[in-house]
């Protein structure tokens, strides 16, 4: 969860699935033991560790994008070379979404069922997921330096005024 006030709520949701729950905060402060249970869900209930989780993932779903509140930023996940999936409500990152979808650098799903099917496909066909990830990194690479390009254009306009 993005907000600390949701950590307990999300933990309860995970516990209702009957999957083993491990809170990352307890692993981090060593009050929980590590597990080799591949079914365990590790809840990222700390701040500042999202990049660490992204780096370990094969596929990343960008939260808040299945509900009409605007998705979270997907650039970091894509830049790390991960197959990135988000829902239809990523309107607050329209340019990024458009560029990624145009070059098959991410996957947009319509709803929870589509998300499940997409995740299953990506896990079953890792070459497909890797191709999406590679395309996404290329989109990021092509768009690096946008700030400098904008400054150059503004400077050019100001010098002719």
Short mmCIF file of C-alpha atoms in Angstrom, two decimals, residues 2-146:
data_model
loop_
_atom_site.label_atom_id
_atom_site.label_comp_id
_atom_site.label_asym_id
_atom_site.label_seq_id
_atom_site.Cartn_x
_atom_site.Cartn_y
_atom_site.Cartn_z
CA UNK A 2 1.07 3.53 -0.72
CA UNK A 3 -0.20 4.98 2.54
CA UNK A 4 0.86 3.67 5.97
CA UNK A 5 -2.69 3.96 7.29
CA UNK A 6 -3.68 1.13 4.89
CA UNK A 7 -1.01 -1.37 6.01
CA UNK A 8 -3.28 -3.16 8.52
CA UNK A 9 -6.27 -3.13 6.15
CA UNK A 10 -4.23 -4.74 3.37
CA UNK A 11 -2.77 -7.27 5.82
CA UNK A 12 -6.32 -8.34 6.72
CA UNK A 13 -7.22 -8.73 3.04
CA UNK A 14 -4.19 -10.96 2.50
CA UNK A 15 -5.00 -13.03 5.59
CA UNK A 16 -8.49 -13.70 4.19
CA UNK A 17 -6.90 -15.47 1.19
CA UNK A 18 -5.41 -18.15 3.46
CA UNK A 19 -1.96 -17.41 2.02
CA UNK A 20 0.84 -16.99 4.57
CA UNK A 21 1.46 -13.31 5.31
CA UNK A 22 4.83 -11.84 6.16
CA UNK A 23 5.14 -8.15 6.93
CA UNK A 24 8.33 -6.74 5.46
CA UNK A 25 8.70 -4.41 8.45
CA UNK A 26 9.10 -7.47 10.67
CA UNK A 27 11.66 -9.02 8.35
CA UNK A 28 13.52 -5.73 8.27
CA UNK A 29 13.64 -5.33 12.06
CA UNK A 30 14.27 -9.08 12.45
CA UNK A 31 11.14 -9.78 14.53
CA UNK A 32 10.00 -12.27 11.88
CA UNK A 33 11.99 -15.15 10.48
CA UNK A 34 12.66 -15.54 6.78
CA UNK A 35 10.63 -18.13 4.93
CA UNK A 36 11.16 -20.33 1.94
CA UNK A 37 7.40 -20.69 1.42
CA UNK A 38 6.88 -19.65 -2.20
CA UNK A 39 3.18 -19.07 -1.52
CA UNK A 40 3.89 -16.46 1.16
CA UNK A 41 2.79 -12.91 0.46
CA UNK A 42 5.26 -10.30 1.65
CA UNK A 43 3.42 -7.10 2.50
CA UNK A 44 5.53 -4.03 1.81
CA UNK A 45 4.52 -2.16 4.96
CA UNK A 46 7.49 0.19 5.05
CA UNK A 47 8.22 3.48 3.36
CA UNK A 48 11.08 3.96 0.92
CA UNK A 49 11.47 0.31 -0.08
CA UNK A 50 9.33 0.14 -3.23
CA UNK A 51 12.34 0.14 -5.56
CA UNK A 52 13.71 -2.86 -3.66
CA UNK A 53 10.46 -4.77 -4.23
CA UNK A 54 10.37 -3.74 -7.88
CA UNK A 55 13.91 -5.04 -8.39
CA UNK A 56 12.88 -8.49 -7.13
CA UNK A 57 9.71 -8.74 -9.19
CA UNK A 58 9.15 -10.39 -12.54
CA UNK A 59 5.89 -8.55 -13.24
CA UNK A 60 4.69 -5.36 -11.60
CA UNK A 61 1.10 -4.21 -11.29
CA UNK A 62 0.87 -0.46 -10.77
CA UNK A 63 -1.67 0.18 -8.05
CA UNK A 64 -4.67 2.52 -7.95
CA UNK A 65 -5.16 2.11 -11.68
CA UNK A 66 -8.19 -0.21 -11.53
CA UNK A 67 -10.24 2.45 -9.74
CA UNK A 68 -11.04 5.96 -10.99
CA UNK A 69 -8.60 7.77 -8.73
CA UNK A 70 -5.58 7.75 -11.03
CA UNK A 71 -2.81 5.19 -11.01
CA UNK A 72 0.58 5.45 -9.41
CA UNK A 73 3.67 6.31 -11.45
CA UNK A 74 4.85 3.41 -13.60
CA UNK A 75 8.11 4.95 -14.85
CA UNK A 76 10.32 3.46 -12.12
CA UNK A 77 8.99 -0.06 -12.69
CA UNK A 78 9.45 0.24 -16.45
CA UNK A 79 12.91 1.79 -16.12
CA UNK A 80 14.01 -1.16 -13.97
CA UNK A 81 13.21 -3.43 -16.91
CA UNK A 82 10.12 -5.06 -15.45
CA UNK A 83 7.02 -6.18 -17.30
CA UNK A 84 4.62 -3.50 -16.10
CA UNK A 85 0.85 -3.81 -15.98
CA UNK A 86 -1.71 -1.15 -15.08
CA UNK A 87 -5.43 -0.56 -15.27
CA UNK A 88 -7.47 1.91 -17.33
CA UNK A 89 -7.34 4.68 -14.73
CA UNK A 90 -3.80 5.93 -15.27
CA UNK A 91 -5.06 9.22 -16.70
CA UNK A 92 -2.67 11.24 -14.54
CA UNK A 93 0.24 9.76 -16.55
CA UNK A 94 -1.37 10.03 -19.99
CA UNK A 95 1.79 10.84 -21.98
CA UNK A 96 3.72 8.02 -20.35
CA UNK A 97 0.86 5.56 -20.83
CA UNK A 98 0.41 6.54 -24.48
CA UNK A 99 4.13 6.16 -25.23
CA UNK A 100 4.37 2.79 -23.47
CA UNK A 101 1.27 1.35 -25.10
CA UNK A 102 2.25 2.62 -28.55
CA UNK A 103 5.55 0.71 -28.38
CA UNK A 104 4.24 -2.35 -26.47
CA UNK A 105 6.29 -1.33 -23.45
CA UNK A 106 3.58 -2.08 -20.88
CA UNK A 107 0.20 -3.75 -20.65
CA UNK A 108 -3.09 -2.07 -19.81
CA UNK A 109 -5.82 -4.30 -18.37
CA UNK A 110 -9.51 -3.48 -18.12
CA UNK A 111 -10.48 -5.06 -14.80
CA UNK A 112 -9.49 -7.58 -12.12
CA UNK A 113 -10.27 -10.61 -14.31
CA UNK A 114 -8.17 -9.20 -17.14
CA UNK A 115 -5.39 -8.53 -14.63
CA UNK A 116 -5.47 -12.15 -13.47
CA UNK A 117 -5.40 -13.48 -17.05
CA UNK A 118 -2.56 -11.11 -17.96
CA UNK A 119 -0.48 -12.06 -14.92
CA UNK A 120 -1.00 -15.75 -15.65
CA UNK A 121 0.03 -15.25 -19.28
CA UNK A 122 3.15 -13.28 -18.33
CA UNK A 123 4.22 -15.89 -15.78
CA UNK A 124 3.55 -18.78 -18.17
CA UNK A 125 5.25 -17.05 -21.10
CA UNK A 126 8.29 -15.34 -19.62
CA UNK A 127 9.68 -14.50 -23.07
CA UNK A 128 6.52 -12.46 -23.69
CA UNK A 129 6.97 -10.63 -20.36
CA UNK A 130 10.66 -10.00 -21.08
CA UNK A 131 9.79 -8.52 -24.49
CA UNK A 132 7.29 -6.12 -22.90
CA UNK A 133 9.93 -5.14 -20.32
CA UNK A 134 12.58 -4.60 -23.00
CA UNK A 135 10.21 -2.46 -25.07
CA UNK A 136 9.35 -0.41 -21.98
CA UNK A 137 12.99 0.30 -21.19
CA UNK A 138 13.49 1.42 -24.77
CA UNK A 139 10.59 3.88 -24.43
CA UNK A 140 12.21 5.30 -21.29
CA UNK A 141 15.62 5.50 -23.00
CA UNK A 142 14.16 7.32 -26.02
CA UNK A 143 12.52 9.90 -23.77
CA UNK A 144 15.45 10.60 -21.47
CA UNK A 145 16.68 14.15 -21.53
CA UNK A 146 13.23 15.68 -21.97
#
